[in-house]
Short mmCIF file of C-alpha atoms in Angstrom, two decimals:
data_model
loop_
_atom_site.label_atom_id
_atom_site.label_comp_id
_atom_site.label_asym_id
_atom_site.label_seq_id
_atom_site.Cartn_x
_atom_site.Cartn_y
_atom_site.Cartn_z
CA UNK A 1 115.87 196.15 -112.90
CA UNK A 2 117.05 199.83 -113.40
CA UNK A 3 114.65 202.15 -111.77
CA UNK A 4 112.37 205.00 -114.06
CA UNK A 5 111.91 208.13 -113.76
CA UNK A 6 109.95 209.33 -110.49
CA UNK A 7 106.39 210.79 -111.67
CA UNK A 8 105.63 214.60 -111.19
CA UNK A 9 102.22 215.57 -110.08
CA UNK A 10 102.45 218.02 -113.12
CA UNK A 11 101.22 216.05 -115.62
CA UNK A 12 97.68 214.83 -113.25
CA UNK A 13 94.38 215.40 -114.58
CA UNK A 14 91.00 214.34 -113.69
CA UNK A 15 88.41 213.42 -116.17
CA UNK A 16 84.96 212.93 -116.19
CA UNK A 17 82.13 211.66 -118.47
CA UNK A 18 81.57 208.90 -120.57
CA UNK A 19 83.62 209.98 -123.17
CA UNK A 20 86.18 211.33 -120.70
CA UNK A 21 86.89 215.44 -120.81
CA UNK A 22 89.74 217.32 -118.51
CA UNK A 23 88.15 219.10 -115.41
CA UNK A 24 89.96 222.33 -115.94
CA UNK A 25 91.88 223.46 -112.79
CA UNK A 26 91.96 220.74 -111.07
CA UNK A 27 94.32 221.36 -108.72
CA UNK A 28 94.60 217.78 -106.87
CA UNK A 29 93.42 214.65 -105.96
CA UNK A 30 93.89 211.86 -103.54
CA UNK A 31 92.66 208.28 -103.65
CA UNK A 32 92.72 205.80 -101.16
CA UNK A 33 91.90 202.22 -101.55
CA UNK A 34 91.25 199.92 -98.55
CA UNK A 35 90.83 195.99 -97.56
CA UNK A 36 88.36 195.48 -94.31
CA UNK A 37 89.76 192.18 -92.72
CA UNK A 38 87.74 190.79 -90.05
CA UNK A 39 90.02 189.69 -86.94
CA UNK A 40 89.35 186.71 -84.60
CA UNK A 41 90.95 184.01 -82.35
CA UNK A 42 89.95 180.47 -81.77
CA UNK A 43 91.35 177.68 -79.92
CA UNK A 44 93.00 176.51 -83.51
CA UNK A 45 94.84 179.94 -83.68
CA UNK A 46 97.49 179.70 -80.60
CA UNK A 47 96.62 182.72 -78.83
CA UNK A 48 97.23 184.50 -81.45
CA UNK A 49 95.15 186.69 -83.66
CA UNK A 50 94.41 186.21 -87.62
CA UNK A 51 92.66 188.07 -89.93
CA UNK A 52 90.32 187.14 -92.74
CA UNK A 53 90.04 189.24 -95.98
CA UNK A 54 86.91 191.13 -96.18
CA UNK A 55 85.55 194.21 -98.73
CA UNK A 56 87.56 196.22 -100.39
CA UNK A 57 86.88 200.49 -100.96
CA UNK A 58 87.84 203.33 -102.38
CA UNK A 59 87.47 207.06 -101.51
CA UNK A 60 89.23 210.53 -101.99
CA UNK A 61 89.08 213.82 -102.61
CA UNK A 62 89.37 216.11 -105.50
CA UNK A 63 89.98 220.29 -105.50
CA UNK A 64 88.72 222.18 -108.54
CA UNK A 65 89.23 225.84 -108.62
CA UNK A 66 86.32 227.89 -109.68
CA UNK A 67 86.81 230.14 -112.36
CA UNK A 68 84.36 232.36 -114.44
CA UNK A 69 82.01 231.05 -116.89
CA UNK A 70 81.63 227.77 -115.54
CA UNK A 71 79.56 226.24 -113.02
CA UNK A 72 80.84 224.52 -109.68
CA UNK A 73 81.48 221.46 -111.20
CA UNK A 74 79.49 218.83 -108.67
CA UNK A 75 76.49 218.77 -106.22
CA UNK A 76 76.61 216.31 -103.60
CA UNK A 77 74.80 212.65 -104.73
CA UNK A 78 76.40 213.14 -108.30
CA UNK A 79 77.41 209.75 -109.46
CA UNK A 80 80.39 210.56 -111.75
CA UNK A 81 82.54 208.45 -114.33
CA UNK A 82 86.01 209.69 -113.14
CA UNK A 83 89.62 209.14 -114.56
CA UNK A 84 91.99 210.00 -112.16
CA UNK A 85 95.77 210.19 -114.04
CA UNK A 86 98.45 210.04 -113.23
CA UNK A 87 100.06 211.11 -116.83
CA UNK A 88 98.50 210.00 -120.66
CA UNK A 89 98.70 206.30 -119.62
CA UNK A 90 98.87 205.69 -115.92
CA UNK A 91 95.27 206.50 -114.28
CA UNK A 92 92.84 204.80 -111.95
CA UNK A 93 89.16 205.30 -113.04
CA UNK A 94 85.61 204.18 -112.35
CA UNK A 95 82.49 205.31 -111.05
CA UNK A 96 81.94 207.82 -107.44
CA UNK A 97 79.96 209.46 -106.05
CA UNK A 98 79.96 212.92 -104.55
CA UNK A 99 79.42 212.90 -100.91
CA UNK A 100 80.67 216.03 -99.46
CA UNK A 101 81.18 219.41 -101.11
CA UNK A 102 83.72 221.71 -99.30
CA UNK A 103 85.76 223.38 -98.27
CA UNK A 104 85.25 226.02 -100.49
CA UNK A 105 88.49 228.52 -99.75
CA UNK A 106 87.91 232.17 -100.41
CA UNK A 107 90.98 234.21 -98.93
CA UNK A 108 91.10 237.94 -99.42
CA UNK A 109 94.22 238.59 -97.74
CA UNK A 110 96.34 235.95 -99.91
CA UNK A 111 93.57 236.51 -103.12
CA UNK A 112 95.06 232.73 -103.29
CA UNK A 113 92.30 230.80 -106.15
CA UNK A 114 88.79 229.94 -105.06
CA UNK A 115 89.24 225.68 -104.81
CA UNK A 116 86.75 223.80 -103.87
CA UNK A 117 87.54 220.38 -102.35
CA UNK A 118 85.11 217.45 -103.22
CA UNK A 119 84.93 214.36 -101.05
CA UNK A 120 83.66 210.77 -102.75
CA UNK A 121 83.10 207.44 -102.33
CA UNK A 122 83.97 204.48 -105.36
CA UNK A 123 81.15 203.01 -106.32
CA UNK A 124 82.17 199.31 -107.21
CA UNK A 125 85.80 198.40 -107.70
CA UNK A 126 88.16 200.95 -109.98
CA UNK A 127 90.15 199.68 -112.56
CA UNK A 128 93.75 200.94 -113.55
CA UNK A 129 95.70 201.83 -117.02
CA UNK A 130 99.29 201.40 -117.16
CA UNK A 131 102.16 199.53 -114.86
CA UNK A 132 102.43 202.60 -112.27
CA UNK A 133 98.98 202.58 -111.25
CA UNK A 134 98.29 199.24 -111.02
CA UNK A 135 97.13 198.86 -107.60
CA UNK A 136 93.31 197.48 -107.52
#
């Protein structure tokens, strides 16, 4: 199989809402999906170790810069319908919820944007849109 074009993070968004809307700025985001396995040995297991499958989570971040005439976007214990996309078709979404707000970056010397980093946890299992993203 010839091999596509290699995504951009240009075209990410993050959307949130029941009727999904674009969190303006955004400048990032970062999931990460994990498998607990529980690890044992036995006298049926040769000395060695083996793992068993166990729960399955999901967490990451997301930085928002601040900018005038909106509120900061999240408090912490915000449960939040969330799209995260790769482009128009290729996303990961479901429910999170807020569990850390900051850093919040304020930098006179580089008068770099105000971001605001926001920490969550998946609430349930995600589900994914389009070949790229199909990882849950």
């Amino acid at each position: 199989m010839p091999a596509g074009n290699v995504f951009s993070g240009k075209d990410m968004s993050f959307k949130t809402g029941s009727t999904p809307t674009v969190e303006v700025h955004t400048g990032k985001w970062e999931l990460t999906i994990t498998g607990n396995a529980g690890k044992f040995a036995s006298n049926s297991t040769g000395g060695w170790r083996k793992s068993v499958k166990g729960v399955k989570e999901w967490s990451g971040t997301v930085t928002v810069m601040l900018h005038d005439g909106e509120a900061m976007p999240f408090v912490v214990d915000d449960e939040v319908a969330a799209q995260f996309l790769v482009d128009a078709t290729n996303y990961i979404s479901g429910t999170i919820l807020i569990t850390e707000v900051g850093s919040i970056t304020v930098d006179a010397d580089s008068g770099d944007p105000i971001a605001i980093d926001y920490k969550f946890d998946g609430q349930g299992a995600p589900s994914s849109s389009g070949t790229a993203m199909d990882v849950v």
